[in-house]
Amino acid sequence: MTNNIYIYLAIMAGVTYAIRVLPLTLIRKEIKNDFLQSFLYYVPYITLAVMTFPAILGATQSPISGALALIIGVVAAWFGASLFMVSLSCCAIVFISELFLIPLT
């Protein structure tokens, strides 16, 4: 098997095109199934969570400060803080925790 990058690109383009075109061509009526509606409602949130969770632990110099930022962010969001306040509190906790966890050189 050769490593022809054009075959990989063609397969990727075909799959990407099929994912976008098939729902438009196959689903022409309103979706009335409650389970399917609920599933489709939560797909963007799950995708964002899956992309964010491993990265938040590795984005800081210490995984502990990333975990603290995750906890503070979840708590702030739970109590209804805006997206800006959640991100600001996460940045602040990472800054403060790394001041104590990472010694200055």
Coordinates of N, CA and C in Angstrom, one line a residue:
M1 N 0.8 -1.2 0.0 CA 0.0 0.0 0.0 C 0.9 1.2 0.0
T2 N 0.7 2.1 -1.0 CA 1.4 3.3 -1.0 C 0.7 4.4 -0.3
N3 N 1.5 5.4 0.1 CA 0.9 6.5 0.9 C 0.6 7.7 -0.1
N4 N -0.4 7.5 -0.9 CA -0.8 8.6 -1.8 C -1.7 9.5 -1.1
I5 N -1.3 10.7 -0.9 CA -2.1 11.7 -0.1 C -3.3 12.1 -0.8
Y6 N -3.3 12.0 -2.2 CA -4.5 12.4 -2.9 C -5.7 11.5 -2.7
I7 N -5.4 10.2 -2.5 CA -6.5 9.2 -2.1 C -7.1 9.6 -0.8
Y8 N -6.2 9.9 0.2 CA -6.7 10.3 1.5 C -7.6 11.6 1.4
L9 N -7.1 12.6 0.6 CA -7.9 13.8 0.5 C -9.2 13.5 -0.2
A10 N -9.2 12.7 -1.2 CA -10.5 12.4 -1.9 C -11.5 11.7 -1.0
I11 N -11.0 10.7 -0.2 CA -11.9 10.0 0.8 C -12.4 11.0 1.8
M12 N -11.5 11.9 2.3 CA -11.9 12.9 3.3 C -13.0 13.8 2.7
A13 N -12.8 14.3 1.5 CA -13.7 15.2 0.8 C -15.0 14.5 0.6
G14 N -15.0 13.2 0.2 CA -16.2 12.5 0.0 C -17.0 12.3 1.2
V15 N -16.4 11.9 2.3 CA -17.0 11.7 3.6 C -17.6 13.1 4.1
T16 N -16.8 14.1 4.0 CA -17.3 15.4 4.4 C -18.5 15.9 3.6
Y17 N -18.5 15.7 2.3 CA -19.6 16.0 1.5 C -20.8 15.2 1.8
A18 N -20.6 13.9 2.0 CA -21.8 13.0 2.3 C -22.4 13.4 3.6
I19 N -21.6 13.7 4.6 CA -22.2 14.1 5.9 C -23.1 15.3 5.8
R20 N -22.7 16.2 4.9 CA -23.5 17.5 4.7 C -24.7 17.3 3.7
V21 N -24.6 16.4 2.7 CA -25.6 16.3 1.7 C -26.7 15.3 2.1
L22 N -26.3 14.2 2.7 CA -27.3 13.1 3.0 C -28.4 13.6 3.9
P23 N -28.2 14.4 5.0 CA -29.4 14.8 5.7 C -30.3 15.7 4.9
L24 N -29.7 16.5 4.0 CA -30.6 17.4 3.2 C -31.4 16.6 2.2
T25 N -30.9 15.5 1.7 CA -31.6 14.8 0.7 C -32.5 13.7 1.3
L26 N -32.1 13.2 2.4 CA -32.9 12.1 3.0 C -34.0 12.5 4.0
I27 N -33.7 13.6 4.7 CA -34.7 14.1 5.7 C -35.3 15.3 5.1
R28 N -36.6 15.2 4.7 CA -37.3 16.3 4.1 C -38.5 16.7 5.0
K29 N -38.8 15.9 6.0 CA -39.9 16.2 6.9 C -39.4 16.7 8.2
E30 N -40.2 17.3 9.0 CA -39.9 17.7 10.3 C -39.6 16.5 11.2
I31 N -38.6 16.6 12.0 CA -38.2 15.5 12.9 C -39.1 15.6 14.1
K32 N -40.0 14.5 14.3 CA -40.9 14.5 15.4 C -40.5 13.6 16.6
N33 N -39.5 12.8 16.4 CA -39.1 11.8 17.4 C -38.4 12.6 18.5
D34 N -38.9 12.5 19.7 CA -38.3 13.2 20.9 C -36.9 12.9 21.1
F35 N -36.6 11.5 21.1 CA -35.2 11.1 21.3 C -34.2 11.7 20.3
L36 N -34.6 11.6 19.1 CA -33.7 12.2 18.0 C -33.6 13.7 18.1
Q37 N -34.7 14.4 18.5 CA -34.6 15.8 18.7 C -33.6 16.2 19.8
S38 N -33.8 15.4 20.9 CA -32.9 15.6 22.1 C -31.5 15.3 21.7
F39 N -31.2 14.3 21.0 CA -29.9 13.9 20.6 C -29.3 15.0 19.7
L40 N -30.0 15.5 18.8 CA -29.5 16.5 17.9 C -29.3 17.9 18.6
Y41 N -30.1 18.1 19.6 CA -30.0 19.3 20.4 C -28.6 19.4 21.2
Y42 N -28.2 18.2 21.7 CA -27.0 18.2 22.5 C -25.8 17.9 21.8
V43 N -25.8 17.6 20.5 CA -24.6 17.3 19.8 C -23.6 18.4 19.8
P44 N -23.9 19.7 19.6 CA -22.9 20.7 19.6 C -22.3 20.9 21.0
Y45 N -23.0 20.7 22.0 CA -22.5 20.8 23.4 C -21.5 19.7 23.7
I46 N -21.9 18.5 23.3 CA -21.0 17.4 23.5 C -19.7 17.5 22.7
T47 N -19.8 18.0 21.5 CA -18.6 18.2 20.6 C -17.7 19.2 21.2
L48 N -18.3 20.3 21.7 CA -17.5 21.3 22.4 C -16.8 20.8 23.6
A49 N -17.5 20.0 24.4 CA -17.0 19.5 25.6 C -15.8 18.5 25.3
V50 N -16.0 17.7 24.3 CA -15.0 16.7 24.0 C -13.7 17.4 23.5
M51 N -13.9 18.5 22.8 CA -12.7 19.2 22.3 C -12.1 20.0 23.4
T52 N -12.8 20.5 24.4 CA -12.3 21.4 25.4 C -11.6 20.6 26.5
F53 N -12.2 19.5 27.0 CA -11.7 18.9 28.2 C -10.3 18.4 28.1
P54 N -9.8 17.6 27.2 CA -8.4 17.2 27.3 C -7.5 18.4 27.1
A55 N -7.9 19.4 26.3 CA -7.0 20.5 26.0 C -6.8 21.4 27.2
I56 N -7.8 21.6 28.1 CA -7.7 22.5 29.2 C -6.7 22.0 30.2
L57 N -6.5 20.7 30.3 CA -5.5 20.2 31.2 C -4.1 20.3 30.7
G58 N -3.9 20.3 29.4 CA -2.6 20.4 28.8 C -2.2 21.8 28.4
A59 N -3.1 22.8 28.4 CA -2.9 24.1 27.9 C -2.1 24.9 28.9
T60 N -2.1 24.6 30.2 CA -1.4 25.3 31.2 C 0.0 24.6 31.5
Q61 N 0.8 25.3 32.2 CA 2.1 24.7 32.5 C 2.0 23.6 33.5
S62 N 0.9 23.6 34.3 CA 0.7 22.5 35.3 C -0.7 22.0 35.1
P63 N -0.9 20.6 35.0 CA -2.3 20.1 34.9 C -3.2 20.4 36.1
I64 N -2.5 20.7 37.2 CA -3.3 21.1 38.4 C -4.0 22.4 38.2
S65 N -3.3 23.4 37.6 CA -4.0 24.7 37.4 C -5.0 24.5 36.3
G66 N -4.9 23.7 35.3 CA -5.9 23.4 34.4 C -7.1 22.8 35.0
A67 N -6.9 21.8 35.9 CA -8.0 21.2 36.6 C -8.8 22.2 37.5
L68 N -8.0 23.1 38.1 CA -8.6 24.1 39.0 C -9.5 25.1 38.1
A69 N -8.9 25.4 36.9 CA -9.7 26.3 36.0 C -11.0 25.6 35.6
L70 N -10.9 24.3 35.3 CA -12.0 23.6 34.9 C -13.1 23.6 36.0
I71 N -12.7 23.4 37.2 CA -13.6 23.3 38.3 C -14.3 24.7 38.5
I72 N -13.5 25.7 38.5 CA -14.0 27.1 38.7 C -14.9 27.5 37.6
G73 N -14.6 27.1 36.3 CA -15.4 27.4 35.2 C -16.7 26.7 35.3
V74 N -16.7 25.4 35.7 CA -18.0 24.7 35.8 C -18.9 25.3 36.9
V75 N -18.2 25.7 38.0 CA -19.0 26.2 39.1 C -19.6 27.6 38.7
A76 N -18.8 28.4 38.1 CA -19.2 29.7 37.6 C -20.4 29.6 36.6
A77 N -20.2 28.7 35.7 CA -21.3 28.5 34.7 C -22.6 27.9 35.4
W78 N -22.4 27.1 36.4 CA -23.5 26.5 37.1 C -24.3 27.6 37.8
F79 N -23.7 28.6 38.3 CA -24.4 29.6 39.0 C -24.8 30.8 38.0
G80 N -24.7 30.6 36.7 CA -25.3 31.5 35.8 C -24.4 32.6 35.3
A81 N -23.1 32.5 35.5 CA -22.2 33.5 35.1 C -22.1 33.6 33.5
S82 N -21.8 34.7 33.0 CA -21.8 34.8 31.5 C -20.5 34.2 31.0
L83 N -20.4 34.0 29.7 CA -19.3 33.3 29.1 C -18.0 34.1 29.4
F84 N -18.1 35.5 29.3 CA -17.0 36.3 29.6 C -16.5 36.2 31.1
M85 N -17.4 36.1 32.0 CA -17.1 36.0 33.4 C -16.5 34.6 33.7
V86 N -17.0 33.5 33.0 CA -16.4 32.2 33.2 C -15.0 32.2 32.7
S87 N -14.8 32.7 31.5 CA -13.4 32.7 30.9 C -12.5 33.6 31.7
L88 N -13.0 34.7 32.2 CA -12.1 35.6 33.1 C -11.8 34.9 34.4
S89 N -12.7 34.2 35.0 CA -12.4 33.5 36.3 C -11.5 32.4 36.0
C90 N -11.6 31.7 34.9 CA -10.7 30.6 34.6 C -9.3 31.1 34.4
C91 N -9.1 32.2 33.6 CA -7.8 32.8 33.4 C -7.2 33.3 34.7
A92 N -8.0 33.9 35.6 CA -7.5 34.4 36.8 C -7.0 33.3 37.7
I93 N -7.8 32.2 37.8 CA -7.4 31.1 38.7 C -6.1 30.4 38.1
V94 N -6.0 30.3 36.8 CA -4.7 29.7 36.2 C -3.6 30.6 36.6
F95 N -3.7 31.9 36.4 CA -2.6 32.9 36.8 C -2.2 32.8 38.2
I96 N -3.2 32.8 39.1 CA -2.9 32.7 40.6 C -2.3 31.4 41.0
S97 N -2.9 30.3 40.4 CA -2.4 29.0 40.9 C -1.0 28.7 40.3
E98 N -0.7 29.2 39.1 CA 0.6 29.0 38.6 C 1.7 29.9 39.3
L99 N 1.2 31.0 39.9 CA 2.2 31.8 40.7 C 2.7 31.0 41.8
F100 N 1.9 30.1 42.4 CA 2.3 29.3 43.6 C 2.8 28.0 43.2
L101 N 2.3 27.4 42.1 CA 2.8 26.0 41.7 C 4.1 26.0 40.9
I102 N 4.3 27.0 40.1 CA 5.5 27.1 39.2 C 6.4 28.1 39.9
P103 N 7.5 27.7 40.4 CA 8.5 28.7 41.0 C 9.0 29.6 39.9
L104 N 9.2 30.8 40.3 CA 9.8 31.8 39.4 C 11.3 31.5 39.2
T105 N 11.7 31.7 38.0 CA 13.1 31.5 37.7 C 14.0 32.7 37.8

